[in-house]
XYZ file of C-alpha atoms in Angstrom:
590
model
C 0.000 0.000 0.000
C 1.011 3.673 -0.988
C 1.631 5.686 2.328
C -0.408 8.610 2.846
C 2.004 11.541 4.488
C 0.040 12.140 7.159
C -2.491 11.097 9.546
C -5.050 13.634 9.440
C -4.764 13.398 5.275
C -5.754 9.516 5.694
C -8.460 9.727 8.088
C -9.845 12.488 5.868
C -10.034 10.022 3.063
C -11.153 7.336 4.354
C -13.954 9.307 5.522
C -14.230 10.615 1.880
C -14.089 6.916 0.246
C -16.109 5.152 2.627
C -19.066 7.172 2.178
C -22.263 6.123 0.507
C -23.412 6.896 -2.650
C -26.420 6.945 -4.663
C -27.325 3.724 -6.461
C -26.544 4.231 -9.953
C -29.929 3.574 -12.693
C -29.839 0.668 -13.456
C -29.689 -0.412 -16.534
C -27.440 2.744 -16.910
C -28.607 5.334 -19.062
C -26.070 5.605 -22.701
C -26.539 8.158 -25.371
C -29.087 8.359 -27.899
C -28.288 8.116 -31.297
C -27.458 11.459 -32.770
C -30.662 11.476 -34.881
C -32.840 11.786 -31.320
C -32.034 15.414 -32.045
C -33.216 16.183 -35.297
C -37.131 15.390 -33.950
C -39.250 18.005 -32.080
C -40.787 16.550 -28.387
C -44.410 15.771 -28.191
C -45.894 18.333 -25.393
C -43.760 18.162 -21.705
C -45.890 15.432 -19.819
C -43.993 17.018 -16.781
C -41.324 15.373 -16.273
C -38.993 17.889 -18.422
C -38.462 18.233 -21.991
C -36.849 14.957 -23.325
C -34.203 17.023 -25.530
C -32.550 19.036 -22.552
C -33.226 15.777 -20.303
C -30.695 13.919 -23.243
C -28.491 16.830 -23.326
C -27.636 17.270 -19.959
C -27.355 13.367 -19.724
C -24.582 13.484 -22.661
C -22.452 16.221 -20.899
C -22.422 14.353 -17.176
C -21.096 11.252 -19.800
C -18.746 13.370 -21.151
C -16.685 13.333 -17.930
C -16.777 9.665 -17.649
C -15.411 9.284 -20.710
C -12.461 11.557 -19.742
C -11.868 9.313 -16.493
C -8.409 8.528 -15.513
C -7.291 5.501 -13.349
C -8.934 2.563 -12.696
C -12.294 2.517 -13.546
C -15.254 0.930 -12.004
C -17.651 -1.863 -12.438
C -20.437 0.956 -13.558
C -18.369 2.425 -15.963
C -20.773 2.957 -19.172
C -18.131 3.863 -21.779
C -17.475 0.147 -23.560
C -14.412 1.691 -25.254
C -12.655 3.024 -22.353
C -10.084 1.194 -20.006
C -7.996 1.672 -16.980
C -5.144 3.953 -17.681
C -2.344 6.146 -15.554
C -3.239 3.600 -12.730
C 0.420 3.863 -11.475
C 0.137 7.717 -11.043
C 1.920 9.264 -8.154
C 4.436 6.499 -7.818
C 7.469 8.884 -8.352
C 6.238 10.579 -4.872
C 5.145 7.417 -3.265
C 1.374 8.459 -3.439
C -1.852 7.189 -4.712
C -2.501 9.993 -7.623
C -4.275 7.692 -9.591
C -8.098 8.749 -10.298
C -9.492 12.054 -11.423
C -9.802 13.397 -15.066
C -8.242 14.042 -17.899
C -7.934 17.337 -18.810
C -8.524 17.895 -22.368
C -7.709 16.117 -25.434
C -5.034 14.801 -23.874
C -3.352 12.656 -20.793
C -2.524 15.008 -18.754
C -4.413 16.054 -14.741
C -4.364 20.030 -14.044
C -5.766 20.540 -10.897
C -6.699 24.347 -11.265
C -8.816 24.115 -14.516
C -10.335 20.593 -13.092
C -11.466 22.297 -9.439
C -12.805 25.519 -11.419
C -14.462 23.240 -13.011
C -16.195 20.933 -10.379
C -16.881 24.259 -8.732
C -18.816 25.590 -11.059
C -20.630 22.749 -11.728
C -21.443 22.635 -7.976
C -22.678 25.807 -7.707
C -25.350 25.319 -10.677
C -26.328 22.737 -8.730
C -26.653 24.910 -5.703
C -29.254 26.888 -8.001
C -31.151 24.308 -10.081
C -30.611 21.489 -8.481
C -34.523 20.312 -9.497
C -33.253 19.908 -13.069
C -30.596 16.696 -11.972
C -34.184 15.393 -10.777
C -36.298 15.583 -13.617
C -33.863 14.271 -15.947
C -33.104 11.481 -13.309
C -29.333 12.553 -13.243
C -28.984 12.899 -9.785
C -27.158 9.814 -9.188
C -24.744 10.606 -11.916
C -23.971 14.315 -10.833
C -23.029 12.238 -7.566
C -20.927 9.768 -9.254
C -19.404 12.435 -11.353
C -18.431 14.984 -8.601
C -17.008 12.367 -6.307
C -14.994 10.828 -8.947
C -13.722 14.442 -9.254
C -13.451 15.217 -5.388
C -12.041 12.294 -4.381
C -9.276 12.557 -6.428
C -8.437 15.756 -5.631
C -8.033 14.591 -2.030
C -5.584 12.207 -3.115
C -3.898 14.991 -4.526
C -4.167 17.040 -1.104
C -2.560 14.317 1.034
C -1.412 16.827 3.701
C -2.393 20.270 4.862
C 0.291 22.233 3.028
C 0.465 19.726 -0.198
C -1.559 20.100 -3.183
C -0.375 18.417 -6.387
C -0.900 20.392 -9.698
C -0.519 18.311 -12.384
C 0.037 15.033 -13.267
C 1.706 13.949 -16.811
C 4.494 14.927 -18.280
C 3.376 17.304 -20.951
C 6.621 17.100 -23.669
C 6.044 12.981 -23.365
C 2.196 13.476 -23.607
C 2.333 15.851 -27.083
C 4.451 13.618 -29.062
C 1.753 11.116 -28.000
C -1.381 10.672 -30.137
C -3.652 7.075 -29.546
C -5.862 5.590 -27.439
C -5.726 5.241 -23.466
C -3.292 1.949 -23.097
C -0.822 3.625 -24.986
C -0.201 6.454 -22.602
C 3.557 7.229 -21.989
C 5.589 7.013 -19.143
C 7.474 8.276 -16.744
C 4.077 10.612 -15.725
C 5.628 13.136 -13.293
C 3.934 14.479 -10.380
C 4.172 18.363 -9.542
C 2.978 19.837 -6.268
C 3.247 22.975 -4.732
C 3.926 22.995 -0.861
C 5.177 25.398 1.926
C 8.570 26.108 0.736
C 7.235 26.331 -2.657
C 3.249 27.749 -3.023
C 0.661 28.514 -5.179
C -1.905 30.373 -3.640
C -4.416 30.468 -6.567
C -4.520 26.955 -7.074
C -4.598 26.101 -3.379
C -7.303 28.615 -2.788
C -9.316 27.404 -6.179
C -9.386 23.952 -5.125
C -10.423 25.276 -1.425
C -13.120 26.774 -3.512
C -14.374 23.427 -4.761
C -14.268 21.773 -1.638
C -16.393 24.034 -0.344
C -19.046 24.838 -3.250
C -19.344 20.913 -3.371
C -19.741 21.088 0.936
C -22.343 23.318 0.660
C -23.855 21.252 -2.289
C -24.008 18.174 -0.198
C -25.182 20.057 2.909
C -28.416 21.263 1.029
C -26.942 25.174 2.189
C -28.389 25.823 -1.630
C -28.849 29.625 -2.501
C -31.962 28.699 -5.016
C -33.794 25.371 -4.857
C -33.174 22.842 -2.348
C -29.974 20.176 -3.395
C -31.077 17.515 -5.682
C -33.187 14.638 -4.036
C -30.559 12.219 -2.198
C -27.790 13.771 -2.805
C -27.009 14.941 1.169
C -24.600 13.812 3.365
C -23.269 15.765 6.171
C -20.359 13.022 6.741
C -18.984 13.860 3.230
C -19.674 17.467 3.166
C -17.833 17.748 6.307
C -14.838 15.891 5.002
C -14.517 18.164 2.128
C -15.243 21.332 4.390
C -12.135 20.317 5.993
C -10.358 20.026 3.202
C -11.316 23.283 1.977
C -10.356 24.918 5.248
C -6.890 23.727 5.542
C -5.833 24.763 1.880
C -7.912 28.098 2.303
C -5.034 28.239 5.534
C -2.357 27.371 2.926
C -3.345 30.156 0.760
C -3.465 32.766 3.254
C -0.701 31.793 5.667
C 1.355 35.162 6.503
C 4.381 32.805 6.919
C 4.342 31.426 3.220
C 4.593 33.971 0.208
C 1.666 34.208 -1.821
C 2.677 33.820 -5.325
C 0.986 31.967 -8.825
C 1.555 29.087 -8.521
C 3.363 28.968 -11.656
C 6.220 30.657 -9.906
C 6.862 27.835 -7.853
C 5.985 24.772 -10.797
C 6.873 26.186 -13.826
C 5.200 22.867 -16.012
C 1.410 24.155 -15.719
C 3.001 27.670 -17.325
C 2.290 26.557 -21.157
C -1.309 25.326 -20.721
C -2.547 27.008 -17.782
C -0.897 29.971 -16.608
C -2.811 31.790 -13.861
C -2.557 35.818 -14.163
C -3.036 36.529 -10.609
C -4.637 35.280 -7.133
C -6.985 37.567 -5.341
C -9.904 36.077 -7.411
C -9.506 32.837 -5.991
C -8.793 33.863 -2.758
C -12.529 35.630 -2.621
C -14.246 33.115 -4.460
C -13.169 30.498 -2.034
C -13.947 32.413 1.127
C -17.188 32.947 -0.159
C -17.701 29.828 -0.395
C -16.383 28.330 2.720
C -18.491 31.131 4.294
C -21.604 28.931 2.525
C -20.519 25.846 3.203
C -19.463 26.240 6.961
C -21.921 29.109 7.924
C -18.824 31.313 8.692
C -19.592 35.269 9.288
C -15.802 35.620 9.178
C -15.145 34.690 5.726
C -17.689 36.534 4.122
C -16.379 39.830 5.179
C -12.756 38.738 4.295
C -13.626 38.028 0.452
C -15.370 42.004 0.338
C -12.135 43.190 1.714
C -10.010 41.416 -0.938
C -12.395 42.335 -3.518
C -12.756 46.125 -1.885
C -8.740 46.370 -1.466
C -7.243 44.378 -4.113
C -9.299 45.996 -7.166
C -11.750 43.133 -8.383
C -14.436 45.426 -8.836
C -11.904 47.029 -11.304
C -11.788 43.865 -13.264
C -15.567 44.143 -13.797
C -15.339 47.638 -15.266
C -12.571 45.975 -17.459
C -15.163 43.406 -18.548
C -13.757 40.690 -17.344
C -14.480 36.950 -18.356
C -15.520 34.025 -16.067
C -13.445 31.307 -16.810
C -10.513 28.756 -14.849
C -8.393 31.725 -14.531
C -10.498 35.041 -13.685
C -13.408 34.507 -11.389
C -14.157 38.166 -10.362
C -17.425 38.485 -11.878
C -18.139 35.377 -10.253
C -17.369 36.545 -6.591
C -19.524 39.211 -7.110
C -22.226 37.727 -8.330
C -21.775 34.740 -5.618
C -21.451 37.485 -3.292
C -24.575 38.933 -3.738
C -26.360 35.333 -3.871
C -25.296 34.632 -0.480
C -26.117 38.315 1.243
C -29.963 37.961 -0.149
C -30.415 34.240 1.190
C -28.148 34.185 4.250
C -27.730 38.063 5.099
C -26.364 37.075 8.547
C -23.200 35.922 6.967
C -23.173 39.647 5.089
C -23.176 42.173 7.558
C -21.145 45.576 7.307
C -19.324 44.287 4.248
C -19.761 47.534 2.759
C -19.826 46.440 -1.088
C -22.953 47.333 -3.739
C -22.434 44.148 -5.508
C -25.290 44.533 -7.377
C -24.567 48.216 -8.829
C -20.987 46.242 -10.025
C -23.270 43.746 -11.676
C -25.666 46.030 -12.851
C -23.187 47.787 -14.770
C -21.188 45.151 -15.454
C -24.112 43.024 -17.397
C -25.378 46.309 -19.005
C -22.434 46.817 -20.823
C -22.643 42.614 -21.983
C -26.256 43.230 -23.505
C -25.973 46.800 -24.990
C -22.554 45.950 -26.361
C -20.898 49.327 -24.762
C -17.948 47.333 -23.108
C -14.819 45.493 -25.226
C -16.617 42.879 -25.864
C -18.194 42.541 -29.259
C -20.944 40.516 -30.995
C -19.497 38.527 -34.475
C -21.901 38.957 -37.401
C -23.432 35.722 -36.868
C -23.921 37.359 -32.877
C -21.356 35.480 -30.985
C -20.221 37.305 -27.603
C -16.760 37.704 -28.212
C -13.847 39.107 -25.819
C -10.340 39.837 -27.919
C -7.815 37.847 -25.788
C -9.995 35.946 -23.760
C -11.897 34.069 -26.906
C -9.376 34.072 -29.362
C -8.676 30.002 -28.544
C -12.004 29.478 -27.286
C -14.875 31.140 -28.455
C -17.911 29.548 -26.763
C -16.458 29.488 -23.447
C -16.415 32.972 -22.665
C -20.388 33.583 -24.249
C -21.290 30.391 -22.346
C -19.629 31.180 -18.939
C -21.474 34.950 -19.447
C -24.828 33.114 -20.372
C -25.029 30.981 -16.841
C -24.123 34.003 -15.068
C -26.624 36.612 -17.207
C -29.319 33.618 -16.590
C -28.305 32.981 -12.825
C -28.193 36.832 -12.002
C -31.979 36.868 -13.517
C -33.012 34.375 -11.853
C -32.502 35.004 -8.615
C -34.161 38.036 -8.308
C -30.787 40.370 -8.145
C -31.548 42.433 -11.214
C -32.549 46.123 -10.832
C -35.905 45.730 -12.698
C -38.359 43.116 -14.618
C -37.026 44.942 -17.711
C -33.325 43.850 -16.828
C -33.969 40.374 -16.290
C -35.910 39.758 -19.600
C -33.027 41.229 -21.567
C -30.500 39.493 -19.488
C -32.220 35.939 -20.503
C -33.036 36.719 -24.020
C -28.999 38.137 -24.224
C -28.572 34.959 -22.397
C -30.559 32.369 -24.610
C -29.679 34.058 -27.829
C -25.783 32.880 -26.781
C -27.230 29.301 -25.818
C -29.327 29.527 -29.107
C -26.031 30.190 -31.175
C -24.478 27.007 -29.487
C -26.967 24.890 -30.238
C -27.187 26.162 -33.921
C -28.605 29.272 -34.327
C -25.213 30.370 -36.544
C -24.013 30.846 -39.835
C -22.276 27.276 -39.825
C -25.717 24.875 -38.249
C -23.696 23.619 -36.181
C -24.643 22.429 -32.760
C -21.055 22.683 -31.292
C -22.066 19.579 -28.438
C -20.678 16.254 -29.979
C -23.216 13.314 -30.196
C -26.381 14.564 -29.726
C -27.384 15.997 -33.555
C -26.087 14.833 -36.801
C -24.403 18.325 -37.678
C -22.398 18.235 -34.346
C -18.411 18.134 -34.626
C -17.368 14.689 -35.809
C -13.739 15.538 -35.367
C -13.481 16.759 -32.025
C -9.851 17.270 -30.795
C -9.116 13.951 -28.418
C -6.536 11.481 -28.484
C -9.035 9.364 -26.258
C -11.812 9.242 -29.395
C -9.240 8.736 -31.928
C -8.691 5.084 -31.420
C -6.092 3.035 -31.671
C -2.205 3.202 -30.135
C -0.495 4.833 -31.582
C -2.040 6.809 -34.770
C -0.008 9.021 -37.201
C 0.546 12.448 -35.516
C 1.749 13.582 -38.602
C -1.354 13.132 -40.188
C -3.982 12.915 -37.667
C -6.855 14.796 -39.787
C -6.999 11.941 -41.824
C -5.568 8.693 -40.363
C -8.042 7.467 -38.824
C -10.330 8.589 -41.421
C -13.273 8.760 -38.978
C -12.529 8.982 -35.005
C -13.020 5.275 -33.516
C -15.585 7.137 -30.512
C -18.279 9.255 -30.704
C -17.426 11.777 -27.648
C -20.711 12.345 -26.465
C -21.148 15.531 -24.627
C -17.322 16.946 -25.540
C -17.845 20.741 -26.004
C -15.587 22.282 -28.633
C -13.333 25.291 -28.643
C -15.840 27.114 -31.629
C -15.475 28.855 -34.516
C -13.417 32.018 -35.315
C -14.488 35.484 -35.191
C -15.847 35.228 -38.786
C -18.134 32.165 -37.314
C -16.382 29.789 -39.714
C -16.034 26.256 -37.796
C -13.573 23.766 -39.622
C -14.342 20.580 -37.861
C -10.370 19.394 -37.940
C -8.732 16.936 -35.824
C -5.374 19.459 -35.599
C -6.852 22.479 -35.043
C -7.199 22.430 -31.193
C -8.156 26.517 -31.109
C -11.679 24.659 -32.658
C -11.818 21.312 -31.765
C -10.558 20.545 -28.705
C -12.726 19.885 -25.573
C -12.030 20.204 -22.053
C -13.456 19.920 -18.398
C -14.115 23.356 -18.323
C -15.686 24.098 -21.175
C -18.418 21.601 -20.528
C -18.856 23.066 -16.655
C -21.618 25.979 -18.250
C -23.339 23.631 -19.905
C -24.128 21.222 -17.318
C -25.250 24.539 -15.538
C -27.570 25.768 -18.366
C -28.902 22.749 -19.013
C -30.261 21.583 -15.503
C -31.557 25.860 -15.350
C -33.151 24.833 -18.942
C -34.998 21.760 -17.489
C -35.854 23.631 -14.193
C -37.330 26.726 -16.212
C -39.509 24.803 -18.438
C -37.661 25.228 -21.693
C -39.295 24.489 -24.932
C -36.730 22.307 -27.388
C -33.344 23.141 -27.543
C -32.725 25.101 -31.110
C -30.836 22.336 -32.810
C -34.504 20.435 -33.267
C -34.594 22.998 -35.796
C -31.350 22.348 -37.800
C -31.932 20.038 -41.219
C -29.010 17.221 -40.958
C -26.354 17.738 -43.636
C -26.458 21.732 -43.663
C -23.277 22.279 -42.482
C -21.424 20.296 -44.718
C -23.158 22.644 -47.551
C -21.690 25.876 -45.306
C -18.278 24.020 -43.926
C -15.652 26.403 -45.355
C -13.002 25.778 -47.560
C -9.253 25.860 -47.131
C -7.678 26.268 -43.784
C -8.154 28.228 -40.533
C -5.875 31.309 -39.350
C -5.161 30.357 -35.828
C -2.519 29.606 -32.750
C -3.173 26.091 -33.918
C -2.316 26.499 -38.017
C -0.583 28.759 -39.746
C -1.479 27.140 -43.300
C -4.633 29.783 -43.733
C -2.878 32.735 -42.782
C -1.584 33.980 -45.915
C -2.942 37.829 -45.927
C -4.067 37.888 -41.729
C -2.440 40.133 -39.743
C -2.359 37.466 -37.182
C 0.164 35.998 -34.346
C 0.688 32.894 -34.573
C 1.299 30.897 -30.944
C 4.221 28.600 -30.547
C 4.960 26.667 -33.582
C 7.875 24.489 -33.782
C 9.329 23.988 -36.647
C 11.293 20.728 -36.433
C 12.011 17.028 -36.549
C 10.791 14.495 -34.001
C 13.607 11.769 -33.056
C 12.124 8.291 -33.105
C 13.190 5.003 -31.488
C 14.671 4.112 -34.656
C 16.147 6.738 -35.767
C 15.665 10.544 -37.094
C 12.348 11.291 -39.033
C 12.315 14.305 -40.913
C 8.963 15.749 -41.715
C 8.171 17.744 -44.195
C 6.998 21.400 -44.115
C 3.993 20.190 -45.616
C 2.823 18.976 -42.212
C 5.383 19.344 -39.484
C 2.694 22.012 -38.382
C 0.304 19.504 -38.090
C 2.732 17.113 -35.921
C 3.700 19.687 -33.166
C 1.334 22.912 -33.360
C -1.944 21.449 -32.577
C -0.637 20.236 -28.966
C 1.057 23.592 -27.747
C -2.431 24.745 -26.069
C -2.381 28.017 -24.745
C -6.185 28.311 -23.370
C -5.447 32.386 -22.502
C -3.873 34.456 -24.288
């Protein structure tokens, strides 16, 4: 057995692992056919529509399909096996478990805890919708697989490990899950050498998911069944001590890039104060603390956050301030006496801040086809941004927060018009969810849906012809600021998915269920259009340069090489040696 380095850090998980779960439906629910959503529902019969029902079912698949380490007996993905099972080894830990990132092999802990936290915080709003589309049980399985693991990966108060994988090994990699190559280093940050941000984030998660499985909701009570006070505890605890970590005044507080320079290429954080608020917020939720509310308005009063809202800041893995304010607000008008004296209008900063999204009046822009768009922020991710600033438009609404009627009907039809474009309302038809309509992406950016080990890197658009796997529920990057969507294998910028960029979704489409939605737009769509609109040539992006004869564009890191194989040198050509090393240097923020 793999020593845990401390006491406490083993009772803690045993508590965590031990606990019960919700029995799993059995026989387990598995993806419709893509063709499910090219038919309009009958009339709701109550029991919520049966198109968002499938589509929130396909993204809580999604993440079981991106599982990492051993899997279980109830694992519904036939083509998936255990992988990375040896992980941690190098630091005689247990790392195995948790999820893989992206498209590829490798475990970031900051984008993976934004991620469960947000996901755990729609749930702390419209939890009702996990009911009706008789999910619950799967949010469950889904959030401990994710929450357990990053226990393992907090094995001692000061410890957090950041990453898992080594990324050079993991880009010259391209195949299927027993293929994966080793060594797979582990990278932690500690006392002598911190993080706060990515301490305090995953503090955040702990304790959005505490309060989750606590019922301390801020909208509708927690989904049926899902309670327990054993396991909510354990992760308060959890969230507590790295909250501690983060602001000890005996260890600097630094990114935590400064102290592991490996997560700097894919996940760079640009500052901490963010996640310090956002997880005191939080903990102040989950533990019914009047002391940490008031320390998240000082860091948001003191250490300019507000500031990032009149910047128009995006909500994303690396920049929660709209977040903290809108969380902020959530928990003064349900638990105001948590709130007191804080001395912040949170909702004139959100007021303004979500003005200036729906007029169009801030740097953000709509493309002709009426994508939200933020320079910088969307430039290797389109949808993210809208659909981060859709679940907060809709949540803000929602609740009540909004200055007037008038301001919450344009903040959901700002908001739906963004979840409309998603789901096909653009210039391309495409419904950019894989699986769940026949003009989805069918070339989604994953080495796990590719297939076999190893394929060609060098030519991975077109060996395998077609992917092996349909990645149900994988949300892609999205199209360019022109709205042109290529559907290729190498362009990542487009194609890849990721944890995070499935977290709003899950979000929008419980609220969709909860609300009463009608069908989702992509009923509309006539199979086959977007091959009739899918654009010629190639894309002008940080992925390929092959398009960008004439664009005043800058290109991200390109090397421009040869790879050195077991047997000897291969020299590609310059035909595609942009294919074989661009599309893995992902740089999710510009």
């Amino acid at each position: 057995m793999i020593p845990l380095r401390s006491a406490v850090a083993s009772s803690l998980l045993l508590a965590s692992l031990g606990a019960a779960q919700l029995p799993l439906p059995n026989p387990p629910w598995v993806p419709l056919n893509a063709t499910f959503g090219t038919h309009p529902s009958n009339p709701s019969d109550g029991s919520g529509n049966p198109h968002w029902t499938n589509f929130l079912e396909n993204t809580l698949y999604f993440y079981e399909e991106q599982r990492s380490g051993k899997l279980p007996v109830t694992n519904r993905v036939p083509w998936r096996n255990d992988s990375a099972t040896d992980d941690g080894r190098d630091v005689g830990l247990d790392l195995s478990g948790g999820y893989y990132d992206a498209g590829d092999y490798i475990k970031y802990t900051f984008p993976m805890s934004f991620s469960v936290m947000s996901i755990c915080w729609g749930a702390l709003d419209y939890g009702k919708g996990y009911d009706l589309a008789n999910q619950t049980a799967y949010l469950d399985d889904m959030l401990r697989w994710s929450l357990d693991w990053l226990m393992k990966a907090h094995p001692d108060p000061n410890t957090l490990y950041v990453q898992v994988g080594d990324a050079d090994l993991d880009n010259a990699y391209w195949g299927g899950d027993r293929g994966i190559p080793t060594p797979r280093t582990s990278y932690a940050i500690n006392s002598t050498s911190p993080g706060t941000d990515a301490a305090a984030q995953a503090a955040a998660a702990f304790a959005a998911c505490s309060a989750l499985y606590n019922n301390r909701t801020l909208s509708q009570p927690a989904p049926n069944g899902i309670t327990s006070t054993s396991y909510a505890s354990t992760l308060l605890q959890h969230a507590q001590q790295l909250y501690n970590f983060a602001t000890n005044s005996s260890v600097p507080q630094v990114t935590y890039q400064a102290s592991e320079p490996s997560v700097a290429d894919a996940y760079a954080s640009s500052g901490f104060q963010d996640e310090l608020a956002i997880a005191a917020l939080f903990i102040s939720l989950a533990g019914n603390s009047s002391d940490a509310y008031p320390q998240a308005s000082q860091v948001y009063r003191k250490q300019g956050l507000s500031k990032h809202l009149e910047d128009d800041a995006v909500f994303n893995w690396d920049e929660k301030s709209p977040g903290v304010a809108l969380l902020a607000a959530q928990i003064a008008q349900k638990y105001p006496e948590l709130a007191n004296g804080t001395g912040v209008d949170w909702k004139s900063d959100l007021n303004n801040y979500f003005d200036r999204i729906v007029s169009n009046s801030g740097r953000s822009f709509l493309t002709s086809g009426g994508l939200l768009y933020y320079p910088g922020d969307s430039d290797d991710a389109t949808l993210n941004p809208a659909l981060n600033a859709a679940m907060l438009l809709l949540r803000y609404a929602d609740s009540g927060l909004a200055s007037s009627s008038e301001k919450q009907s344009a903040y959901r039809q700002f908001a739906q018009s963004q979840i409309d474009y998603f789901l096909g309302n653009n210039p391309m038809t495409v419904q950019y969810m894989v699986g769940v309509h026949p003009n989805a992406p069918s070339n989604p950016h994953s080495a796990l849906a590719t297939g076999a080990t190893p394929q060609d890197i060098a030519n991975i658009d077109t060996v395998p012809e077609h992917e092996a796997y349909v990645l149900y529920g994988g949300v892609v990057g999205g199209p360019n600021d022109d709205d042109l969507f290529w559907d290729l294998r190498s362009d990542w910028v487009e194609s890849e998915v990721g944890l995070d960029y499935v977290a709003p979704v899950v979000t929008i489409a419980a609220r969709e269920l909860v609300s009463g939605a009608g069908d989702p737009w992509y009923t509309q769509l006539q199979a086959g259009s977007y091959e009739e609109r899918r654009p010629g040539g190639q894309p002008c992006d940080a992925a390929i340069s092959a398009g960008c004869r004439g664009h005043d564009w800058r290109v991200g890191k390109i090397v421009m090489g040869a790879l050195v194989g077991v047997t000897g040198l291969v020299v590609l050509s310059l035909g595609t040696v942009w294919m074989v090393l661009a599309y893995r240097n992902r740089i999710r923020k510009i």
